[in-house]
JSON list of C-alpha atoms in Angstrom, two decimals:
[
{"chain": "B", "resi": 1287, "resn": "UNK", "atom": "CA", "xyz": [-21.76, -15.82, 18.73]},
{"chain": "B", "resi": 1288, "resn": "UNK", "atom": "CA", "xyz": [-22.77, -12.10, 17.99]},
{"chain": "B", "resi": 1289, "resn": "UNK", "atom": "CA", "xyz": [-19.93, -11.13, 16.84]},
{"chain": "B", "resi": 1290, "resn": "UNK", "atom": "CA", "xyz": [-20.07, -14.24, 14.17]},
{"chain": "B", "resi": 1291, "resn": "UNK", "atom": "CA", "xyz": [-23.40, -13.72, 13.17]},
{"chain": "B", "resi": 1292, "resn": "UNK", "atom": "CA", "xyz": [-22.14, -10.02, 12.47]},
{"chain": "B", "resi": 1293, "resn": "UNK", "atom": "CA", "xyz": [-18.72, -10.67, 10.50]},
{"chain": "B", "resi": 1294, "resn": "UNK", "atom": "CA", "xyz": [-20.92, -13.47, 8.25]},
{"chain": "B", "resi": 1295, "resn": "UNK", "atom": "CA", "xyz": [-23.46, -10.37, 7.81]},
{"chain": "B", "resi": 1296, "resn": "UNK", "atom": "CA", "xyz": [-21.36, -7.88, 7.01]},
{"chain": "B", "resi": 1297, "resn": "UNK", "atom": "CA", "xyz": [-19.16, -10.21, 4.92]},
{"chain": "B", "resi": 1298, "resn": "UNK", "atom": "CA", "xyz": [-22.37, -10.79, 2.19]},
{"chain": "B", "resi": 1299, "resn": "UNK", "atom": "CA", "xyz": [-23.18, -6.74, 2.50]},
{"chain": "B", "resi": 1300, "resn": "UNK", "atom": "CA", "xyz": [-19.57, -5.75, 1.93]},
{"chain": "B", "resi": 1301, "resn": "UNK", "atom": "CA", "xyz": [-19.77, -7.94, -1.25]},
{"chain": "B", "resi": 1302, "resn": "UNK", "atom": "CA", "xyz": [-22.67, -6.58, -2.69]},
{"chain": "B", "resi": 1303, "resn": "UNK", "atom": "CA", "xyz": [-21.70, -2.75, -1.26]},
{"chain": "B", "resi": 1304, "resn": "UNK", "atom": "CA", "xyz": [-18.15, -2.65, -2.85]},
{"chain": "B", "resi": 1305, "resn": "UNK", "atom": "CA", "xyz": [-19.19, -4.67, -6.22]},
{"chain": "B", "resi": 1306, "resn": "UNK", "atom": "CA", "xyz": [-22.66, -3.53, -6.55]},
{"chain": "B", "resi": 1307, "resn": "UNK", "atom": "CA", "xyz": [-23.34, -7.10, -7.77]},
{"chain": "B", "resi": 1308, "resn": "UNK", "atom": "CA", "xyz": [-26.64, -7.00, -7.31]},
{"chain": "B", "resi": 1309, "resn": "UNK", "atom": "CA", "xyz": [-27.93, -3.84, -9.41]},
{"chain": "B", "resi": 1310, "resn": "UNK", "atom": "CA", "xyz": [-26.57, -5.03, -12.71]},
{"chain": "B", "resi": 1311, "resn": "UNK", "atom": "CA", "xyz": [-27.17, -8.33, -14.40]},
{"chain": "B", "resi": 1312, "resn": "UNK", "atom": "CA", "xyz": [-24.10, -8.54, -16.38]},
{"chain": "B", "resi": 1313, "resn": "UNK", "atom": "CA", "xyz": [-21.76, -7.45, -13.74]},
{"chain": "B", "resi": 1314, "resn": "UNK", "atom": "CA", "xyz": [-18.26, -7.66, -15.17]},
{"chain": "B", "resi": 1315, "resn": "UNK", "atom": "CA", "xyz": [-20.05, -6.31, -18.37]},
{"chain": "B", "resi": 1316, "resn": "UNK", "atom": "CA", "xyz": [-18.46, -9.15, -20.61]},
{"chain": "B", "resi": 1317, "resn": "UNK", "atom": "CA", "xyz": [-14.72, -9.59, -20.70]},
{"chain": "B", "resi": 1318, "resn": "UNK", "atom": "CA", "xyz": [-13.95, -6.35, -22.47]},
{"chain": "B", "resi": 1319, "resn": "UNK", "atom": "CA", "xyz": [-15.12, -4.09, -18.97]},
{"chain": "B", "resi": 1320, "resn": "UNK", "atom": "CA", "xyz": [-12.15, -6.32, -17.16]},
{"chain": "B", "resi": 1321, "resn": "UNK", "atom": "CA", "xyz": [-9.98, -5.89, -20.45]},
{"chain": "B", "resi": 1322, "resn": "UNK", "atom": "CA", "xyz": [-10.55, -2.10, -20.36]},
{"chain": "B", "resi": 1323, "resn": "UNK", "atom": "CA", "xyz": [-9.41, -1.90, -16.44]},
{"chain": "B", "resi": 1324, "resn": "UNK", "atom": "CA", "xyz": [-6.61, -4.26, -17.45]},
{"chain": "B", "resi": 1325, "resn": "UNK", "atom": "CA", "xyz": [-5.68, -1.84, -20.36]},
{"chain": "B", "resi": 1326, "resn": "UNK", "atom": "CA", "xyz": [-6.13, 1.28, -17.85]},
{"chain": "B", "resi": 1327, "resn": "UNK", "atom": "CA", "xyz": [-3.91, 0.02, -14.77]},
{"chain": "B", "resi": 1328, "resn": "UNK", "atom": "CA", "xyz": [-0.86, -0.92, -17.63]},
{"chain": "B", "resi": 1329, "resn": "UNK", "atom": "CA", "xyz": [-0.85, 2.55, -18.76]},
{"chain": "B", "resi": 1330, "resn": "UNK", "atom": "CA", "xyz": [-0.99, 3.92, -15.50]},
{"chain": "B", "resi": 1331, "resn": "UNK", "atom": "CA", "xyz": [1.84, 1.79, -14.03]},
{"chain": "B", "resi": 1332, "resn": "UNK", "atom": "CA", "xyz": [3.93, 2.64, -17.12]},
{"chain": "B", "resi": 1333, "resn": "UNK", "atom": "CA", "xyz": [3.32, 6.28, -16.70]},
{"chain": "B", "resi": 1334, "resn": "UNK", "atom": "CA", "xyz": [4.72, 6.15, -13.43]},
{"chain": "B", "resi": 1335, "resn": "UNK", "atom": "CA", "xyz": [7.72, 4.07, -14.67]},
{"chain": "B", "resi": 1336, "resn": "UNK", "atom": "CA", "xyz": [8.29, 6.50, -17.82]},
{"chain": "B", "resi": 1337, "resn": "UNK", "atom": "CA", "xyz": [8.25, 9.50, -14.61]},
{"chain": "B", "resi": 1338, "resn": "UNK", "atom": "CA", "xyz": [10.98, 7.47, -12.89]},
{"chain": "B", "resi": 1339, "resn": "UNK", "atom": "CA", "xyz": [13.58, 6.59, -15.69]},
{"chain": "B", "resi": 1340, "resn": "UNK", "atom": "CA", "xyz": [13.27, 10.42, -16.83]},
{"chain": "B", "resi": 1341, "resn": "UNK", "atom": "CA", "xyz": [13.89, 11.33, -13.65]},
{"chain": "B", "resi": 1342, "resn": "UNK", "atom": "CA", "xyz": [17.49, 8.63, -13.54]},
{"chain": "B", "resi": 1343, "resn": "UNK", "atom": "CA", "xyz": [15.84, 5.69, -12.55]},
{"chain": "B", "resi": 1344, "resn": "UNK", "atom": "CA", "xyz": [14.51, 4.52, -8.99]},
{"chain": "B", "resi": 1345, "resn": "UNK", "atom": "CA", "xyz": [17.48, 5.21, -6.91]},
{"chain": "B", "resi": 1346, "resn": "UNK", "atom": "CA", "xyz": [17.42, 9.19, -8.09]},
{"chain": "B", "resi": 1347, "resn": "UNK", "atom": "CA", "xyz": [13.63, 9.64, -8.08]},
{"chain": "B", "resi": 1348, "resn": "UNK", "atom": "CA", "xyz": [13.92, 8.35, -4.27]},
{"chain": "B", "resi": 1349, "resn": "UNK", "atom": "CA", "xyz": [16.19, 10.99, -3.48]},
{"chain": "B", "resi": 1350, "resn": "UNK", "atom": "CA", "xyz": [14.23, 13.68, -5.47]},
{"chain": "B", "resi": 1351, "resn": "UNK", "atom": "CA", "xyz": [11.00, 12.15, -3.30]},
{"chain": "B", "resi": 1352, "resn": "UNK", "atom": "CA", "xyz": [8.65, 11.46, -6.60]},
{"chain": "B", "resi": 1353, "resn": "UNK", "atom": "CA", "xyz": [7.56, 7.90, -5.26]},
{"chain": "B", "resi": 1354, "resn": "UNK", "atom": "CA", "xyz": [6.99, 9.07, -2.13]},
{"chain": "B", "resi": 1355, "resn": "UNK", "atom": "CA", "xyz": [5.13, 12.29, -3.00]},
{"chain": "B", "resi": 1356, "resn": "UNK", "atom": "CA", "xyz": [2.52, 10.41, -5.49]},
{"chain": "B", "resi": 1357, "resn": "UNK", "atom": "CA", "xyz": [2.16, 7.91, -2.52]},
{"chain": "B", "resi": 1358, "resn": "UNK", "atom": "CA", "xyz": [1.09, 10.85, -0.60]},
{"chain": "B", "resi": 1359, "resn": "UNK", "atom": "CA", "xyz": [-0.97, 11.63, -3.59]},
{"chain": "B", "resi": 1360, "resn": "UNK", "atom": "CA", "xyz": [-2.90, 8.67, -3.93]},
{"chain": "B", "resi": 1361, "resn": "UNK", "atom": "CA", "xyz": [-3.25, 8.50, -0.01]},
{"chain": "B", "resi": 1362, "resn": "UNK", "atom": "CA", "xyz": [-5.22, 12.10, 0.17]},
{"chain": "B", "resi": 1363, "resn": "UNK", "atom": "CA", "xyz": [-7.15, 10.84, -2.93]},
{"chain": "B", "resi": 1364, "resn": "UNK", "atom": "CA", "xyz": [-8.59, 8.07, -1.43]},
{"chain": "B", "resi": 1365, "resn": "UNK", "atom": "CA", "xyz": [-9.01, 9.28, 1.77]},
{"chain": "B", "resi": 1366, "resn": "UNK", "atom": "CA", "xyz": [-11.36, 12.39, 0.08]},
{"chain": "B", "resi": 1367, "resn": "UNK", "atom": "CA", "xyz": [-13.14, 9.73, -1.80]},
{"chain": "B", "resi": 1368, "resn": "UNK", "atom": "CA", "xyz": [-13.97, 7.96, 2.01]},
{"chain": "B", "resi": 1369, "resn": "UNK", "atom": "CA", "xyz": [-14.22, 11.24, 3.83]},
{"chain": "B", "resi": 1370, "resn": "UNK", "atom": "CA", "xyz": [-16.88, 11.96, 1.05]},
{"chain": "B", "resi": 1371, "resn": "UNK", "atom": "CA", "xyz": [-18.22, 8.84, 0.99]},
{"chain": "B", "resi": 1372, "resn": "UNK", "atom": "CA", "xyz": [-18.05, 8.33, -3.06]},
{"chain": "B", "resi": 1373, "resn": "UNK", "atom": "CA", "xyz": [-15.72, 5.22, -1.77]},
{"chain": "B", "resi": 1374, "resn": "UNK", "atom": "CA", "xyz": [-17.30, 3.21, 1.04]},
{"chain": "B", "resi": 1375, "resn": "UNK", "atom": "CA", "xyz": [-15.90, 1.46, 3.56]},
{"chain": "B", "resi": 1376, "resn": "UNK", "atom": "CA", "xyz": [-18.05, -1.49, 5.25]},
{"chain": "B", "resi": 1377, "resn": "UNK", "atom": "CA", "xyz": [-18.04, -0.71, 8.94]},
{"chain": "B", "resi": 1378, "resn": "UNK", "atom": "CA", "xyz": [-16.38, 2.77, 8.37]},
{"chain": "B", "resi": 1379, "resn": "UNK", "atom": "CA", "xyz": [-18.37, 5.01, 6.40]},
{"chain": "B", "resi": 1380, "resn": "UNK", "atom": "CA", "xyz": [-20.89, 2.44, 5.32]},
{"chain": "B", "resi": 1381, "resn": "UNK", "atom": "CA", "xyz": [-22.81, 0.02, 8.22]},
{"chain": "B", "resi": 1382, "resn": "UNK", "atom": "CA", "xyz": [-21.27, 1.22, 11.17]},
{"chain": "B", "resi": 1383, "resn": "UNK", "atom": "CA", "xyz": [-22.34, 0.06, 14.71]},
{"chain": "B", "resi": 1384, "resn": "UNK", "atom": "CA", "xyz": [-23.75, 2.73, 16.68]},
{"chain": "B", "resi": 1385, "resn": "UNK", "atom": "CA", "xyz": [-21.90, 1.29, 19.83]},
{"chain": "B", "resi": 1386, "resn": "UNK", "atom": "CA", "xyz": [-18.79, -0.48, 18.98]},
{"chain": "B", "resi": 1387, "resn": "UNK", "atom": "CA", "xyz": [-16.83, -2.30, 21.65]},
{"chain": "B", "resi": 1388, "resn": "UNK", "atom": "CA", "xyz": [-13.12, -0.66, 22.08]},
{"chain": "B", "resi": 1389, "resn": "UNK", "atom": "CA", "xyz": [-10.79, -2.47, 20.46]},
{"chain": "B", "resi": 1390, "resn": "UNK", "atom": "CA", "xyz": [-7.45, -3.64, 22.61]},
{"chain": "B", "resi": 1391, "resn": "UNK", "atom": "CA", "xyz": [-4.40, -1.89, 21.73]},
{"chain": "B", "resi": 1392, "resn": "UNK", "atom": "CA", "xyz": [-0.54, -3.79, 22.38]},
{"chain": "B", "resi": 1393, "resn": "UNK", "atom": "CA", "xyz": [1.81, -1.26, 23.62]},
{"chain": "B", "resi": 1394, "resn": "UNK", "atom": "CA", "xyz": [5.33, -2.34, 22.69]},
{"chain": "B", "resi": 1395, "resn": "UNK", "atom": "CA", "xyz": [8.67, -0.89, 23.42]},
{"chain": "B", "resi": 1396, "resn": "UNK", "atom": "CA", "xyz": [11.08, -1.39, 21.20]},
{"chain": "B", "resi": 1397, "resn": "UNK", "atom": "CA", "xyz": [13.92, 0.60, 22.85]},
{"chain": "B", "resi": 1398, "resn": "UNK", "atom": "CA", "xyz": [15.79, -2.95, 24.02]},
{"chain": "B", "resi": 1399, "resn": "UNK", "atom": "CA", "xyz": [15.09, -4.30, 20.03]},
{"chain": "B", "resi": 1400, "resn": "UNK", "atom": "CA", "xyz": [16.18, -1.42, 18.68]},
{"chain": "B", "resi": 1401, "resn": "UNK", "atom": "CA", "xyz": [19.36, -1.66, 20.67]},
{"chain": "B", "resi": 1402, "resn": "UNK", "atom": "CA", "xyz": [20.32, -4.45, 19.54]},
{"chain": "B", "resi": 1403, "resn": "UNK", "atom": "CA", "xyz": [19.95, -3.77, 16.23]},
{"chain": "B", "resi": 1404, "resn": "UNK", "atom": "CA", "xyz": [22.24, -1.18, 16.35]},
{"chain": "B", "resi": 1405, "resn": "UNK", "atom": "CA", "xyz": [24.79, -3.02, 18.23]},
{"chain": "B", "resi": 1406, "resn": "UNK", "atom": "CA", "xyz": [24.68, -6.10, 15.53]},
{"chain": "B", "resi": 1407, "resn": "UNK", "atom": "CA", "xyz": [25.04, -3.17, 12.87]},
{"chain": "B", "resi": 1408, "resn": "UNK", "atom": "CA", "xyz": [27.88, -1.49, 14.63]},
{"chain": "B", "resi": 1409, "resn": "UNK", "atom": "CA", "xyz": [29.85, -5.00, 14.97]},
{"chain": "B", "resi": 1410, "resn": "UNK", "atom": "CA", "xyz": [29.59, -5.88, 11.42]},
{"chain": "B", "resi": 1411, "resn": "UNK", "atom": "CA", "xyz": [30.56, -2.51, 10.02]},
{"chain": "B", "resi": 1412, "resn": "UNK", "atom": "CA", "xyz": [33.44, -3.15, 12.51]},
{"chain": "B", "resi": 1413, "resn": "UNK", "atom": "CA", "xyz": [34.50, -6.37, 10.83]},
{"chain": "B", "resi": 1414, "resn": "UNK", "atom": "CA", "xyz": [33.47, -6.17, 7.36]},
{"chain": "B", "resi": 1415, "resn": "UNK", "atom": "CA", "xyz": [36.06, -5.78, 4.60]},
{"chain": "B", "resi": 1416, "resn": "UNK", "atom": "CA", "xyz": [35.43, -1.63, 4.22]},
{"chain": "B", "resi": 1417, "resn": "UNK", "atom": "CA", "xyz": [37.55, -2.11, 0.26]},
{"chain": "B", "resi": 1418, "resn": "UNK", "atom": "CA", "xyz": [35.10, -5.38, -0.67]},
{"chain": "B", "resi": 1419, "resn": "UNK", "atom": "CA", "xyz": [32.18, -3.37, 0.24]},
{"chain": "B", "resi": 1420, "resn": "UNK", "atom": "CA", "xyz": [33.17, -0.20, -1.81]},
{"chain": "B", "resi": 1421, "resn": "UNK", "atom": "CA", "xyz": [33.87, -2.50, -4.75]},
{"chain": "B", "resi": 1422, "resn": "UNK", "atom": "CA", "xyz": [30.70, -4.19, -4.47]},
{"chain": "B", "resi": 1423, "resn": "UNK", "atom": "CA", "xyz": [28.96, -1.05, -4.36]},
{"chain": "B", "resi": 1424, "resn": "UNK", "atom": "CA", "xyz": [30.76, 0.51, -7.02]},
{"chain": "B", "resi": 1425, "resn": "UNK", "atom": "CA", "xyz": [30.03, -2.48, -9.07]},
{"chain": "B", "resi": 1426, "resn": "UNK", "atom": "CA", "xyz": [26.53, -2.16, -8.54]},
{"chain": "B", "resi": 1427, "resn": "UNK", "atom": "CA", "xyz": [25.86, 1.03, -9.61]},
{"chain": "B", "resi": 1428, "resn": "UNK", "atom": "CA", "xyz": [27.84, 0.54, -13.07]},
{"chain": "B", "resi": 1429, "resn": "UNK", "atom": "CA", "xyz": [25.32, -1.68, -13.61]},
{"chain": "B", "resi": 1430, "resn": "UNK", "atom": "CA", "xyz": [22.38, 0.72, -13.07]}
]
């Protein structure tokens, strides 16, 4: 079908768009490119995990809203870089159709599910052991 011939198409220009494979001719630039991005994303992550024991580990920076403020962070970040193009996006910013078929959207309500959730949480708060639970919690956070 069209649509085939176009996901096959946009597959190969998606690969060569978002690795620009075909303008070098040692992509990966030998192994110490990948060991360099290796080395970057490790002191990155541990940045962010130095951030969250200063701050009393995960459970405190969640209530001071650290992880989700740099997720917020990141999120605006990258969505610059594809508002400004400098990232690109196959079929977004990058090779977009000039007509595009609307795409089907599922309307659920989740009222009854939600319900019923509730009701299955009310019942076992209503029959759980209320002292085993406090123990187990306290327990818990001596270990923390």
């Amino acid at each position: 079908t069209d649509f085939s011939a176009r996901i096959a198409r946009n597959t190969q220009i998606y690969i060569q768009s978002e690795t620009n494979i075909t303008r070098q001719v040692d992509p990966w630039a030998g192994s110490f490119y990948v060991e360099s991005l290796t080395h970057a994303l490790a002191q990155k992550a541990w940045e962010h995990i130095q951030e969250v024991e200063k701050l009393g580990g995960m459970a405190k920076a969640i209530e001071t809203g650290v992880p989700k403020l740099r997720i917020e962070e990141a999120a605006a970040r990258t969505q610059a870089r594809i508002d400004s193009g400098i990232q690109k996006i196959i079929g977004v910013n990058e090779y977009r159709l000039e007509k595009e078929d609307p795409i089907d959207i599922l309307e659920v309500d989740n009222t009854e599910v939600l319900r019923q959730q509730v009701e299955r949480l009310k019942k076992l708060r209503a029959e759980r052991d209320g002292t085993a639970v406090r123990q187990a919690l306290e327990a818990i956070t001596k270990c923390v």
